[in-house]
PDB file of C-alpha atoms and ligand atoms in Angstrom:
ATOM      1  CA  MET A   1       0.079  -0.183  -0.093  1.00  0.00           C
ATOM      2  CA  LEU A   2       1.390   3.724  -0.669  1.00  0.00           C
ATOM      3  CA  ASN A   3       2.596   5.192   2.792  1.00  0.00           C
ATOM      4  CA  LEU A   4       4.558   8.011   2.935  1.00  0.00           C
ATOM      5  CA  SER A   5       4.107   8.255   6.444  1.00  0.00           C
ATOM      6  CA  GLY A   6       7.321   9.129   8.598  1.00  0.00           C
ATOM      7  CA  LYS A   7       8.638  10.713   5.546  1.00  0.00           C
ATOM      8  CA  ASN A   8       9.816  14.443   5.201  1.00  0.00           C
ATOM      9  CA  ALA A   9       8.760  15.956   1.936  1.00  0.00           C
ATOM     10  CA  LEU A  10       9.319  19.269   0.551  1.00  0.00           C
ATOM     11  CA  VAL A  11       7.326  21.082  -1.932  1.00  0.00           C
ATOM     12  CA  THR A  12       8.135  23.732  -3.883  1.00  0.00           C
ATOM     13  CA  GLY A  13       6.618  25.677  -6.469  1.00  0.00           C
ATOM     14  CA  ILE A  14       3.081  26.225  -4.897  1.00  0.00           C
ATOM     15  CA  ALA A  15       1.635  29.369  -6.271  1.00  0.00           C
ATOM     16  CA  ASN A  16      -1.916  29.327  -5.282  1.00  0.00           C
ATOM     17  CA  ASN A  17      -4.920  26.815  -5.184  1.00  0.00           C
ATOM     18  CA  ARG A  18      -4.457  25.801  -8.827  1.00  0.00           C
ATOM     19  CA  SER A  19      -1.047  24.935  -8.830  1.00  0.00           C
ATOM     20  CA  ILE A  20       0.130  21.494  -9.980  1.00  0.00           C
ATOM     21  CA  ALA A  21       2.803  21.526  -6.585  1.00  0.00           C
ATOM     22  CA  TRP A  22      -0.664  22.133  -4.538  1.00  0.00           C
ATOM     23  CA  GLY A  23      -2.376  19.163  -6.031  1.00  0.00           C
ATOM     24  CA  ILE A  24       1.093  16.899  -4.987  1.00  0.00           C
ATOM     25  CA  ALA A  25       1.820  18.393  -1.453  1.00  0.00           C
ATOM     26  CA  GLN A  26      -2.161  17.496  -0.836  1.00  0.00           C
ATOM     27  CA  GLN A  27      -1.732  13.886  -2.477  1.00  0.00           C
ATOM     28  CA  LEU A  28       1.411  13.327  -0.307  1.00  0.00           C
ATOM     29  CA  HIS A  29      -0.153  14.782   3.085  1.00  0.00           C
ATOM     30  CA  ALA A  30      -3.008  12.389   2.539  1.00  0.00           C
ATOM     31  CA  ALA A  31      -0.618   9.501   2.002  1.00  0.00           C
ATOM     32  CA  GLY A  32       0.682  10.611   5.713  1.00  0.00           C
ATOM     33  CA  ALA A  33       3.959  12.682   4.895  1.00  0.00           C
ATOM     34  CA  ASN A  34       5.321  15.340   6.610  1.00  0.00           C
ATOM     35  CA  ILE A  35       4.971  18.267   4.697  1.00  0.00           C
ATOM     36  CA  GLY A  36       7.370  21.148   4.041  1.00  0.00           C
ATOM     37  CA  VAL A  37       6.629  24.198   2.104  1.00  0.00           C
ATOM     38  CA  THR A  38       9.028  27.104   0.069  1.00  0.00           C
ATOM     39  CA  TYR A  39       7.299  29.989  -1.818  1.00  0.00           C
ATOM     40  CA  LEU A  40       8.484  32.470  -3.931  1.00  0.00           C
ATOM     41  CA  PRO A  41       8.738  35.757  -1.487  1.00  0.00           C
ATOM     42  CA  ASP A  42       7.791  39.319  -2.756  1.00  0.00           C
ATOM     43  CA  ASP A  43       8.265  42.502  -1.217  1.00  0.00           C
ATOM     44  CA  LYS A  44       5.004  43.128   0.139  1.00  0.00           C
ATOM     45  CA  GLY A  45       4.959  39.738   1.898  1.00  0.00           C
ATOM     46  CA  ARG A  46       1.797  38.964   0.149  1.00  0.00           C
ATOM     47  CA  ALA A  47       2.770  35.669  -1.376  1.00  0.00           C
ATOM     48  CA  GLU A  48       3.814  34.802   2.230  1.00  0.00           C
ATOM     49  CA  LYS A  49       0.224  35.255   3.777  1.00  0.00           C
ATOM     50  CA  LYS A  50      -1.704  33.903   0.785  1.00  0.00           C
ATOM     51  CA  ILE A  51       0.174  30.495   0.752  1.00  0.00           C
ATOM     52  CA  ALA A  52       0.315  30.018   4.273  1.00  0.00           C
ATOM     53  CA  GLU A  53      -3.399  30.346   4.121  1.00  0.00           C
ATOM     54  CA  LEU A  54      -3.590  28.021   1.563  1.00  0.00           C
ATOM     55  CA  VAL A  55      -0.822  25.571   3.298  1.00  0.00           C
ATOM     56  CA  GLU A  56      -2.726  25.435   6.757  1.00  0.00           C
ATOM     57  CA  PRO A  57      -4.827  22.461   6.498  1.00  0.00           C
ATOM     58  CA  LEU A  58      -1.455  20.448   5.293  1.00  0.00           C
ATOM     59  CA  GLN A  59      -0.096  21.529   9.174  1.00  0.00           C
ATOM     60  CA  PRO A  60       3.400  21.936   7.561  1.00  0.00           C
ATOM     61  CA  SER A  61       6.308  21.747   9.893  1.00  0.00           C
ATOM     62  CA  LEU A  62       8.717  23.907   7.602  1.00  0.00           C
ATOM     63  CA  PHE A  63       7.237  26.443   5.702  1.00  0.00           C
ATOM     64  CA  LEU A  64       9.997  29.017   4.023  1.00  0.00           C
ATOM     65  CA  PRO A  65      10.983  31.661   1.317  1.00  0.00           C
ATOM     66  CA  CYS A  66      12.941  30.001  -1.202  1.00  0.00           C
ATOM     67  CA  ASN A  67      14.109  32.144  -4.336  1.00  0.00           C
ATOM     68  CA  VAL A  68      16.173  29.795  -6.308  1.00  0.00           C
ATOM     69  CA  GLN A  69      17.980  32.601  -7.880  1.00  0.00           C
ATOM     70  CA  ASP A  70      19.648  33.645  -4.250  1.00  0.00           C
ATOM     71  CA  GLU A  71      21.864  31.368  -2.969  1.00  0.00           C
ATOM     72  CA  ALA A  72      21.531  32.797   0.652  1.00  0.00           C
ATOM     73  CA  GLN A  73      18.109  31.636   0.339  1.00  0.00           C
ATOM     74  CA  LEU A  74      18.744  28.319  -0.617  1.00  0.00           C
ATOM     75  CA  GLN A  75      21.239  27.746   2.013  1.00  0.00           C
ATOM     76  CA  GLN A  76      18.965  29.322   4.623  1.00  0.00           C
ATOM     77  CA  THR A  77      16.058  26.328   3.337  1.00  0.00           C
ATOM     78  CA  PHE A  78      18.682  23.408   3.628  1.00  0.00           C
ATOM     79  CA  ASP A  79      19.876  24.774   7.406  1.00  0.00           C
ATOM     80  CA  ALA A  80      16.434  25.093   8.685  1.00  0.00           C
ATOM     81  CA  ILE A  81      15.519  21.180   6.965  1.00  0.00           C
ATOM     82  CA  GLN A  82      18.850  20.139   8.688  1.00  0.00           C
ATOM     83  CA  ASP A  83      17.913  22.004  11.806  1.00  0.00           C
ATOM     84  CA  GLN A  84      13.848  20.781  12.278  1.00  0.00           C
ATOM     85  CA  TRP A  85      13.832  17.507  10.299  1.00  0.00           C
ATOM     86  CA  GLY A  86      17.722  16.416  10.374  1.00  0.00           C
ATOM     87  CA  ARG A  87      16.700  14.429   7.172  1.00  0.00           C
ATOM     88  CA  ILE A  88      14.991  14.826   4.081  1.00  0.00           C
ATOM     89  CA  ASP A  89      13.165  12.245   2.304  1.00  0.00           C
ATOM     90  CA  ILE A  90      11.207  13.606  -0.903  1.00  0.00           C
ATOM     91  CA  LEU A  91      11.933  16.850  -2.639  1.00  0.00           C
ATOM     92  CA  ILE A  92       9.321  18.095  -4.965  1.00  0.00           C
ATOM     93  CA  HIS A  93      10.507  20.751  -7.648  1.00  0.00           C
ATOM     94  CA  CYS A  94       7.968  22.759  -9.648  1.00  0.00           C
ATOM     95  CA  LEU A  95       9.792  25.752 -10.440  1.00  0.00           C
ATOM     96  CA  ALA A  96      10.113  27.382 -13.968  1.00  0.00           C
ATOM     97  CA  PHE A  97       9.905  30.657 -15.230  1.00  0.00           C
ATOM     98  CA  ALA A  98      10.768  32.554 -18.548  1.00  0.00           C
ATOM     99  CA  SER A  99      10.058  35.734 -19.560  1.00  0.00           C
ATOM    100  CA  LYS A 100       6.258  36.498 -21.579  1.00  0.00           C
ATOM    101  CA  ASP A 101       8.575  38.075 -24.611  1.00  0.00           C
ATOM    102  CA  SER A 102      10.524  34.637 -25.059  1.00  0.00           C
ATOM    103  CA  LEU A 103       6.672  32.455 -24.912  1.00  0.00           C
ATOM    104  CA  VAL A 104       5.618  33.915 -27.770  1.00  0.00           C
ATOM    105  CA  GLY A 105       6.381  34.444 -31.804  1.00  0.00           C
ATOM    106  CA  ASP A 106       9.697  33.256 -33.200  1.00  0.00           C
ATOM    107  CA  PHE A 107      11.901  31.016 -31.170  1.00  0.00           C
ATOM    108  CA  SER A 108      15.043  32.510 -32.871  1.00  0.00           C
ATOM    109  CA  SER A 109      14.210  36.267 -31.137  1.00  0.00           C
ATOM    110  CA  VAL A 110      14.900  35.068 -27.525  1.00  0.00           C
ATOM    111  CA  SER A 111      17.567  37.060 -26.446  1.00  0.00           C
ATOM    112  CA  ARG A 112      20.715  35.941 -23.845  1.00  0.00           C
ATOM    113  CA  GLN A 113      19.570  37.117 -21.136  1.00  0.00           C
ATOM    114  CA  ASP A 114      15.732  35.667 -21.456  1.00  0.00           C
ATOM    115  CA  PHE A 115      17.275  32.318 -22.324  1.00  0.00           C
ATOM    116  CA  THR A 116      19.676  32.104 -19.652  1.00  0.00           C
ATOM    117  CA  LEU A 117      17.081  33.043 -16.945  1.00  0.00           C
ATOM    118  CA  ALA A 118      14.791  30.429 -17.960  1.00  0.00           C
ATOM    119  CA  MET A 119      17.419  27.894 -17.892  1.00  0.00           C
ATOM    120  CA  GLU A 120      18.414  29.225 -14.572  1.00  0.00           C
ATOM    121  CA  VAL A 121      15.168  29.060 -13.202  1.00  0.00           C
ATOM    122  CA  SER A 122      13.745  25.979 -14.909  1.00  0.00           C
ATOM    123  CA  ALA A 123      16.692  23.791 -15.113  1.00  0.00           C
ATOM    124  CA  TYR A 124      19.791  24.374 -13.061  1.00  0.00           C
ATOM    125  CA  SER A 125      17.295  25.083 -10.114  1.00  0.00           C
ATOM    126  CA  LEU A 126      16.853  20.869  -9.926  1.00  0.00           C
ATOM    127  CA  VAL A 127      20.798  20.448  -9.805  1.00  0.00           C
ATOM    128  CA  SER A 128      21.210  22.885  -7.187  1.00  0.00           C
ATOM    129  CA  LEU A 129      18.360  21.678  -5.141  1.00  0.00           C
ATOM    130  CA  SER A 130      19.302  18.229  -5.244  1.00  0.00           C
ATOM    131  CA  ARG A 131      22.823  18.749  -4.700  1.00  0.00           C
ATOM    132  CA  MET A 132      21.880  20.047  -1.066  1.00  0.00           C
ATOM    133  CA  ALA A 133      19.406  17.493  -0.666  1.00  0.00           C
ATOM    134  CA  LYS A 134      21.605  15.018  -1.427  1.00  0.00           C
ATOM    135  CA  PRO A 135      23.868  15.068   2.043  1.00  0.00           C
ATOM    136  CA  LEU A 136      20.158  14.986   4.169  1.00  0.00           C
ATOM    137  CA  MET A 137      19.319  12.017   1.951  1.00  0.00           C
ATOM    138  CA  PRO A 138      21.721   9.338   3.902  1.00  0.00           C
ATOM    139  CA  GLU A 139      19.474   6.366   3.867  1.00  0.00           C
ATOM    140  CA  GLY A 140      17.922   7.224   0.190  1.00  0.00           C
ATOM    141  CA  GLY A 141      15.075   9.427  -0.878  1.00  0.00           C
ATOM    142  CA  SER A 142      13.011  10.315  -3.681  1.00  0.00           C
ATOM    143  CA  ILE A 143      13.610  13.521  -5.752  1.00  0.00           C
ATOM    144  CA  LEU A 144      10.900  14.447  -8.546  1.00  0.00           C
ATOM    145  CA  THR A 145      10.319  17.765 -10.925  1.00  0.00           C
ATOM    146  CA  LEU A 146       7.735  18.520 -13.543  1.00  0.00           C
ATOM    147  CA  SER A 147       8.193  18.806 -17.228  1.00  0.00           C
ATOM    148  CA  TYR A 148       5.966  19.198 -20.308  1.00  0.00           C
ATOM    149  CA  LEU A 149       5.950  17.791 -23.910  1.00  0.00           C
ATOM    150  CA  GLY A 150       7.013  20.809 -25.217  1.00  0.00           C
ATOM    151  CA  GLY A 151      10.567  19.655 -24.037  1.00  0.00           C
ATOM    152  CA  VAL A 152      10.793  16.645 -26.423  1.00  0.00           C
ATOM    153  CA  ARG A 153       8.335  17.945 -29.170  1.00  0.00           C
ATOM    154  CA  VAL A 154       7.586  21.406 -31.064  1.00  0.00           C
ATOM    155  CA  VAL A 155       4.699  23.287 -29.255  1.00  0.00           C
ATOM    156  CA  PRO A 156       3.686  26.252 -30.731  1.00  0.00           C
ATOM    157  CA  ASN A 157       5.107  29.529 -28.628  1.00  0.00           C
ATOM    158  CA  TYR A 158       6.424  26.870 -25.674  1.00  0.00           C
ATOM    159  CA  ASN A 159       9.646  28.155 -27.296  1.00  0.00           C
ATOM    160  CA  THR A 160      12.788  28.689 -24.759  1.00  0.00           C
ATOM    161  CA  MET A 161      10.735  27.005 -22.245  1.00  0.00           C
ATOM    162  CA  GLY A 162      10.885  23.890 -24.259  1.00  0.00           C
ATOM    163  CA  ILE A 163      14.397  23.987 -24.370  1.00  0.00           C
ATOM    164  CA  ALA A 164      14.800  24.632 -20.590  1.00  0.00           C
ATOM    165  CA  LYS A 165      12.479  21.397 -20.388  1.00  0.00           C
ATOM    166  CA  ALA A 166      14.794  19.294 -22.621  1.00  0.00           C
ATOM    167  CA  ALA A 167      17.445  20.331 -20.261  1.00  0.00           C
ATOM    168  CA  LEU A 168      15.850  19.619 -17.476  1.00  0.00           C
ATOM    169  CA  GLU A 169      14.728  16.043 -18.475  1.00  0.00           C
ATOM    170  CA  MET A 170      18.587  14.997 -18.959  1.00  0.00           C
ATOM    171  CA  ASN A 171      19.314  16.602 -15.803  1.00  0.00           C
ATOM    172  CA  VAL A 172      16.729  14.070 -14.443  1.00  0.00           C
ATOM    173  CA  ARG A 173      18.949  11.546 -16.007  1.00  0.00           C
ATOM    174  CA  TYR A 174      22.215  12.407 -15.162  1.00  0.00           C
ATOM    175  CA  LEU A 175      20.845  13.279 -11.499  1.00  0.00           C
ATOM    176  CA  ALA A 176      19.552   9.445 -11.413  1.00  0.00           C
ATOM    177  CA  SER A 177      22.943   8.115 -12.593  1.00  0.00           C
ATOM    178  CA  GLU A 178      25.167  10.233  -9.973  1.00  0.00           C
ATOM    179  CA  PHE A 179      22.488   9.603  -6.876  1.00  0.00           C
ATOM    180  CA  GLY A 180      21.732   6.148  -7.894  1.00  0.00           C
ATOM    181  CA  PRO A 181      24.415   4.707  -5.825  1.00  0.00           C
ATOM    182  CA  GLN A 182      23.156   6.540  -2.380  1.00  0.00           C
ATOM    183  CA  ASN A 183      19.303   4.912  -3.407  1.00  0.00           C
ATOM    184  CA  ILE A 184      18.242   8.554  -4.337  1.00  0.00           C
ATOM    185  CA  ARG A 185      15.745   8.036  -7.126  1.00  0.00           C
ATOM    186  CA  VAL A 186      15.357  10.919  -9.487  1.00  0.00           C
ATOM    187  CA  ASN A 187      12.180  10.973 -11.854  1.00  0.00           C
ATOM    188  CA  ALA A 188      10.001  13.537 -13.513  1.00  0.00           C
ATOM    189  CA  ILE A 189       6.417  13.618 -14.664  1.00  0.00           C
ATOM    190  CA  SER A 190       5.411  15.330 -17.732  1.00  0.00           C
ATOM    191  CA  ALA A 191       1.841  16.556 -17.297  1.00  0.00           C
ATOM    192  CA  GLY A 192      -0.652  17.750 -20.156  1.00  0.00           C
ATOM    193  CA  PRO A 193      -1.803  21.509 -19.544  1.00  0.00           C
ATOM    194  CA  ILE A 194      -4.009  22.470 -17.397  1.00  0.00           C
ATOM    195  CA  ARG A 195      -5.246  25.763 -16.456  1.00  0.00           C
ATOM    196  CA  THR A 196      -2.880  26.892 -13.605  1.00  0.00           C
ATOM    197  CA  LEU A 197      -1.653  30.593 -12.767  1.00  0.00           C
ATOM    198  CA  ALA A 198       1.354  30.178 -15.016  1.00  0.00           C
ATOM    199  CA  SER A 199      -0.499  28.468 -18.291  1.00  0.00           C
ATOM    200  CA  SER A 200      -3.110  31.172 -17.617  1.00  0.00           C
ATOM    201  CA  ALA A 201      -1.029  33.815 -18.123  1.00  0.00           C
ATOM    202  CA  ILE A 202      -0.374  32.087 -21.984  1.00  0.00           C
ATOM    203  CA  GLY A 203      -2.446  33.083 -24.908  1.00  0.00           C
ATOM    204  CA  GLY A 204      -3.909  30.367 -27.112  1.00  0.00           C
ATOM    205  CA  ILE A 205      -3.397  27.801 -23.467  1.00  0.00           C
ATOM    206  CA  LEU A 206      -7.575  27.433 -23.570  1.00  0.00           C
ATOM    207  CA  ASP A 207      -7.023  26.181 -27.416  1.00  0.00           C
ATOM    208  CA  MET A 208      -4.531  23.783 -26.088  1.00  0.00           C
ATOM    209  CA  ILE A 209      -7.082  22.275 -23.657  1.00  0.00           C
ATOM    210  CA  HIS A 210      -9.772  22.266 -25.979  1.00  0.00           C
ATOM    211  CA  HIS A 211      -7.253  20.545 -28.554  1.00  0.00           C
ATOM    212  CA  VAL A 212      -6.406  17.860 -25.689  1.00  0.00           C
ATOM    213  CA  GLU A 213     -10.287  17.317 -24.435  1.00  0.00           C
ATOM    214  CA  LYS A 214     -10.911  16.710 -28.177  1.00  0.00           C
ATOM    215  CA  PHE A 215      -7.657  14.422 -29.200  1.00  0.00           C
ATOM    216  CA  ALA A 216      -6.163  12.362 -26.354  1.00  0.00           C
ATOM    217  CA  PRO A 217      -7.220   9.206 -25.431  1.00  0.00           C
ATOM    218  CA  LEU A 218      -8.887  10.095 -22.312  1.00  0.00           C
ATOM    219  CA  ARG A 219     -11.240  12.977 -24.347  1.00  0.00           C
ATOM    220  CA  ARG A 220      -9.983  15.159 -21.050  1.00  0.00           C
ATOM    221  CA  THR A 221      -7.284  17.084 -19.662  1.00  0.00           C
ATOM    222  CA  VAL A 222      -5.566  15.950 -16.340  1.00  0.00           C
ATOM    223  CA  THR A 223      -6.069  17.587 -12.591  1.00  0.00           C
ATOM    224  CA  GLN A 224      -3.706  18.804 -10.183  1.00  0.00           C
ATOM    225  CA  LEU A 225      -4.663  15.817  -8.272  1.00  0.00           C
ATOM    226  CA  GLU A 226      -4.126  13.082 -10.928  1.00  0.00           C
ATOM    227  CA  VAL A 227      -0.414  14.188 -10.961  1.00  0.00           C
ATOM    228  CA  GLY A 228      -0.376  14.388  -7.411  1.00  0.00           C
ATOM    229  CA  ASN A 229      -1.388  10.677  -7.265  1.00  0.00           C
ATOM    230  CA  ALA A 230       1.532   9.608  -9.591  1.00  0.00           C
ATOM    231  CA  ALA A 231       3.891  11.884  -7.801  1.00  0.00           C
ATOM    232  CA  ALA A 232       2.634   9.902  -4.344  1.00  0.00           C
ATOM    233  CA  PHE A 233       3.529   6.684  -5.640  1.00  0.00           C
ATOM    234  CA  LEU A 234       6.879   8.006  -7.464  1.00  0.00           C
ATOM    235  CA  CYS A 235       7.812   9.140  -4.058  1.00  0.00           C
ATOM    236  CA  SER A 236       6.429   6.197  -2.103  1.00  0.00           C
ATOM    237  CA  ASP A 237       8.608   2.697  -1.569  1.00  0.00           C
ATOM    238  CA  LEU A 238       6.092   1.180  -4.554  1.00  0.00           C
ATOM    239  CA  ALA A 239       8.497   2.940  -6.927  1.00  0.00           C
ATOM    240  CA  SER A 240      11.661   1.817  -5.599  1.00  0.00           C
ATOM    241  CA  GLY A 241      12.945   0.420  -8.856  1.00  0.00           C
ATOM    242  CA  ILE A 242      12.283   3.580 -10.926  1.00  0.00           C
ATOM    243  CA  THR A 243      14.669   6.079 -11.484  1.00  0.00           C
ATOM    244  CA  GLY A 244      15.768   8.361 -14.115  1.00  0.00           C
ATOM    245  CA  GLN A 245      12.227   8.038 -16.073  1.00  0.00           C
ATOM    246  CA  ILE A 246       9.643  10.924 -17.161  1.00  0.00           C
ATOM    247  CA  LEU A 247       6.412   9.701 -16.643  1.00  0.00           C
ATOM    248  CA  TYR A 248       3.650  10.734 -19.028  1.00  0.00           C
ATOM    249  CA  VAL A 249       0.190  11.816 -17.044  1.00  0.00           C
ATOM    250  CA  ASP A 250      -1.396  13.546 -20.081  1.00  0.00           C
ATOM    251  CA  ALA A 251      -4.933  11.632 -20.472  1.00  0.00           C
ATOM    252  CA  GLY A 252      -2.720   9.574 -23.320  1.00  0.00           C
ATOM    253  CA  TYR A 253      -1.964  12.675 -25.190  1.00  0.00           C
ATOM    254  CA  GLU A 254       1.836  11.866 -25.670  1.00  0.00           C
ATOM    255  CA  THR A 255       0.921   8.333 -27.988  1.00  0.00           C
ATOM    256  CA  LEU A 256      -0.703  10.170 -30.577  1.00  0.00           C
ATOM    257  CA  GLY A 257       1.230  10.466 -33.819  1.00  0.00           C
ATOM    258  CA  ALA A 258      -1.470  12.532 -35.731  1.00  0.00           C
ATOM    259  CA  THR A 259      -4.332  14.664 -34.311  1.00  0.00           C
ATOM    260  CA  ILE A 260      -6.977  13.949 -36.744  1.00  0.00           C
ATOM    261  CA  SER A 261     -10.553  12.357 -35.517  1.00  0.00           C
ATOM    262  CA  GLY A 262     -10.077   9.524 -38.642  1.00  0.00           C
ATOM    263  CA  GLU A 263     -13.863  10.008 -39.034  1.00  0.00           C
ATOM    264  CA  GLY A 264     -13.576  11.410 -42.432  1.00  0.00           C
TER     265      GLY A 264
HETATM  266  O1  LIG B 301       6.032  25.059 -18.348  1.00  0.00           O
HETATM  267  C1  LIG B 301       4.834  25.899 -18.379  1.00  0.00           C
HETATM  268  C2  LIG B 301       4.728  27.195 -18.247  1.00  0.00           C
HETATM  269  C3  LIG B 301       5.782  27.759 -17.750  1.00  0.00           C
HETATM  270  C4  LIG B 301       5.845  29.431 -17.251  1.00  0.00           C
HETATM  271  C5  LIG B 301       4.589  30.236 -17.690  1.00  0.00           C
HETATM  272  C6  LIG B 301       4.991  31.586 -17.713  1.00  0.00           C
HETATM  273  C7  LIG B 301       3.942  32.368 -17.905  1.00  0.00           C
HETATM  274  C8  LIG B 301       4.059  33.652 -17.265  1.00  0.00           C
HETATM  275  C9  LIG B 301       6.525  29.907 -17.376  1.00  0.00           C
HETATM  276  N1  LIG B 301       7.012  31.168 -17.429  1.00  0.00           N
HETATM  277  C10 LIG B 301       6.076  31.774 -17.892  1.00  0.00           C
HETATM  278  N2  LIG B 301       6.464  33.464 -17.201  1.00  0.00           N
HETATM  279  C11 LIG B 301       5.332  34.141 -17.642  1.00  0.00           C
HETATM  280  O2  LIG B 301       5.739  35.278 -17.680  1.00  0.00           O
HETATM  281  N3  LIG B 301       3.486  25.131 -19.118  1.00  0.00           N
HETATM  282  C12 LIG B 301       3.783  23.475 -19.172  1.00  0.00           C
HETATM  283  C13 LIG B 301       1.879  25.540 -19.605  1.00  0.00           C
HETATM  284  C14 LIG B 301       2.234  26.213 -20.477  1.00  0.00           C
HETATM  285  O3  LIG B 301       2.902  26.967 -21.424  1.00  0.00           O
HETATM  286  C15 LIG B 301       2.989  27.297 -22.645  1.00  0.00           C
HETATM  287  C16 LIG B 301       2.079  26.283 -23.133  1.00  0.00           C
HETATM  288  C17 LIG B 301       1.610  25.211 -21.729  1.00  0.00           C
HETATM  289  C18 LIG B 301       0.625  24.204 -21.895  1.00  0.00           C
HETATM  290  C19 LIG B 301       3.075  28.251 -23.692  1.00  0.00           C
HETATM  291  C20 LIG B 301       2.848  28.269 -24.832  1.00  0.00           C
HETATM  292  C21 LIG B 301       2.223  27.092 -25.305  1.00  0.00           C
HETATM  293  C22 LIG B 301       1.820  25.949 -24.434  1.00  0.00           C
END
């Protein structure tokens, strides 16, 4: 049976109640995990208040600001884990950012700065968080990140994020190889499109969702809680033999080779 009791799980990337990270946090909690949450702080402390209220039902035993572009905040996060938990079992990475300019129009128009920003926040951050988690996983652990099909195939406007997701998926494989001897597993879930804060900022996301509802084998999109269930499985001992994998939780969309109805 799926049981995460006694496991310490740090969840990054909760922005609001539509976040996939929130779906994952709820299902890890439902499976008995002890939850820690990091959030992206803003100047006015609004994010802190909003996310604290949201996650309150999960009774997180850690609640920390963590902007992955800030080395000091990263260090403080793992110092707190060391002090208060002593050990971490599960690390959930649900972080991505690309400038709006780099998510529209011609891919080749991306600036050096926007390309680097997307790579740093969306791909490199898995490396830095994993490196810092490793010494706190002496008896093994599970690291999970979120990807998207746009990292392996061309999706209009996904552009620079697609390159960052391709790098992220290779990070998963290289980290899985390096950390495997310490019984630390590293995997990704490639989720289908879901209406979230990040995706709703994108023009044409509704068209993407209608397209999936029309053509995906299950004829619908997936929910945050379905991604959360797959995450709970991958982070549990039921998945003890799985590492370096990208699991599609996308209502079957990835299997398609043509999106025509075939009905004439
Ligand atoms: O990974 C993503 C979105 C990540 C994302 C979203 C934003 C919006 C606001 C990263 N950076 C930003 N920056 C902002 O300023 N998805 C998988 C959702 C998504 O984004 C798309 C999609 C889908 C699906 C962009 C174009 C086309 C499809």
